[in-house]
Short mmCIF file of C-alpha atoms in Angstrom, two decimals:
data_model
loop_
_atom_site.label_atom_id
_atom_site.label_comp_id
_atom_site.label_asym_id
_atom_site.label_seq_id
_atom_site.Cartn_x
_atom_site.Cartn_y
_atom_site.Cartn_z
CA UNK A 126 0.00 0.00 0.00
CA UNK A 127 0.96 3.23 -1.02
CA UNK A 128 1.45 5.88 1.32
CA UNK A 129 -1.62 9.09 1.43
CA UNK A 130 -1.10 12.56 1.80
CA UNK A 131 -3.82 13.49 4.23
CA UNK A 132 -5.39 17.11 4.53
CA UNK A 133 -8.22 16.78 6.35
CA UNK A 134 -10.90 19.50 6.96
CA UNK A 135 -13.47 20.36 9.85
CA UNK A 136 -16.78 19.98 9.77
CA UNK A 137 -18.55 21.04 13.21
CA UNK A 138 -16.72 17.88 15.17
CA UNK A 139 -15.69 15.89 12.13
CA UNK A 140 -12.72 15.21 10.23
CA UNK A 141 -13.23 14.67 6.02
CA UNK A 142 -10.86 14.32 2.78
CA UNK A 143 -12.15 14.27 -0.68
CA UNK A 144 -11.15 10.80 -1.48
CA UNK A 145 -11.98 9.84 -5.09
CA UNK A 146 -12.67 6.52 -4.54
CA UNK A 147 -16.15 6.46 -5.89
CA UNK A 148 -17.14 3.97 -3.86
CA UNK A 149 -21.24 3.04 -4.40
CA UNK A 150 -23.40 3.70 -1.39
CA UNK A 151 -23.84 0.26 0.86
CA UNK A 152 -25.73 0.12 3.64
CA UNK A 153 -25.99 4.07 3.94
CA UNK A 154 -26.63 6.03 7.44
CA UNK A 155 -27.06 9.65 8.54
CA UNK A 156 -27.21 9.29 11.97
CA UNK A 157 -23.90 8.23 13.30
CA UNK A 158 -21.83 7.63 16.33
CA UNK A 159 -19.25 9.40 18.33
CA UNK A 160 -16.08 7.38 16.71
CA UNK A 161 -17.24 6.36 13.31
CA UNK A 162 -15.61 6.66 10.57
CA UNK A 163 -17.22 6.33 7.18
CA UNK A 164 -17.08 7.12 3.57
CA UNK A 165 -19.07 10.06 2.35
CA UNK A 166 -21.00 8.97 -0.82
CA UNK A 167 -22.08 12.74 -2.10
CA UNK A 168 -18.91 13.96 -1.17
CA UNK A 169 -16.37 11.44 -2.66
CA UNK A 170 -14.73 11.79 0.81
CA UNK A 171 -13.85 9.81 3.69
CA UNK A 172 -15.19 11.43 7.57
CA UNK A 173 -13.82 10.52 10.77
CA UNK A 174 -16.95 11.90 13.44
CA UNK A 175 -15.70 12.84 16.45
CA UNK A 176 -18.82 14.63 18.45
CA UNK A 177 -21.59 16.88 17.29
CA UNK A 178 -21.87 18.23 13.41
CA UNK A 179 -23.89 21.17 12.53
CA UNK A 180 -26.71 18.92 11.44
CA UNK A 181 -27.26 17.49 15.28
CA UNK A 182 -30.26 17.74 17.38
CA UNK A 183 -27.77 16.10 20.34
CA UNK A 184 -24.53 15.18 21.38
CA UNK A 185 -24.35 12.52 18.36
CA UNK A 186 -22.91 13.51 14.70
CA UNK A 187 -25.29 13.43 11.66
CA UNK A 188 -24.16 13.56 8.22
CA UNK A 189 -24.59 15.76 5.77
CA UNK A 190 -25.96 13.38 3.96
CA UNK A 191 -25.51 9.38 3.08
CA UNK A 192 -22.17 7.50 4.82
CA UNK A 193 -21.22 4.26 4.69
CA UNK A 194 -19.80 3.53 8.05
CA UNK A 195 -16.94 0.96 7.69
CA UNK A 196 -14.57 1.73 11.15
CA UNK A 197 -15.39 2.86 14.85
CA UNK A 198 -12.29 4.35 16.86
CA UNK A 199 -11.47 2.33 19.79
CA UNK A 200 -11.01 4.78 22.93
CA UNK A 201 -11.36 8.49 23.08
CA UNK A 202 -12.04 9.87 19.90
CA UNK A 203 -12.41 13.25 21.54
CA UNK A 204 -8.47 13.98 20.78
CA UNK A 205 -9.83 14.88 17.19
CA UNK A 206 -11.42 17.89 18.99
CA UNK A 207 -8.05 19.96 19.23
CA UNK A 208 -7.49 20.34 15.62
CA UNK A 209 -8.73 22.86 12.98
CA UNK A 210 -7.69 20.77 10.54
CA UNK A 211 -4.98 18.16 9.58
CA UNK A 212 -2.57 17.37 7.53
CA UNK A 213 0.07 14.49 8.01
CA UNK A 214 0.37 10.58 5.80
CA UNK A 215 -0.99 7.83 6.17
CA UNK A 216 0.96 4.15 5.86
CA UNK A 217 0.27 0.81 5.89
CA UNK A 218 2.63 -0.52 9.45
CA UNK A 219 5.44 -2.77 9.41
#
């Protein structure tokens, strides 16, 4: 695997890339989770929610619009909070 260049952007408490995967919508939610990560079908982009987006009615993230949810962070996914945005690379480990 090829290592990604990674420049994420906020939106409200989540994380999201334009990906260009086009990746067909499976299994599609807009109500999520604190920790999910998913792919953004409208968007071509992949969103790691970490706490409320400007579409919640609570403390939970909803999409802008369909996701397919395909991860869940493992721990505290509040450390997202702290950044504006983010750029670093992602790499498959030894």
């Amino acid at each position: 695997i090829q290592p990604k260049d990674l420049n994420l952007a906020r939106w409200g408490e989540a994380l999201y890339e334009k990906m260009g995967l086009g990746i067909a919508a499976e299994n599609t939610q807009i109500d999520c989770e604190v920790g999910d990560i998913g792919y953004w079908i409208h968007g071509d982009a992949i969103v790691i929610f970490f706490g409320k987006t400007p579409r919640s009615q609570n403390d939970n993230p909803v999409a802008a619009s369909a996701v397919n949810i395909f991860a869940k962070i493992e721990g505290d996914s509040s450390v997202f909070k702290q950044f504006k945005s983010f750029s670093g690379s992602l790499k498959a480990g030894d």
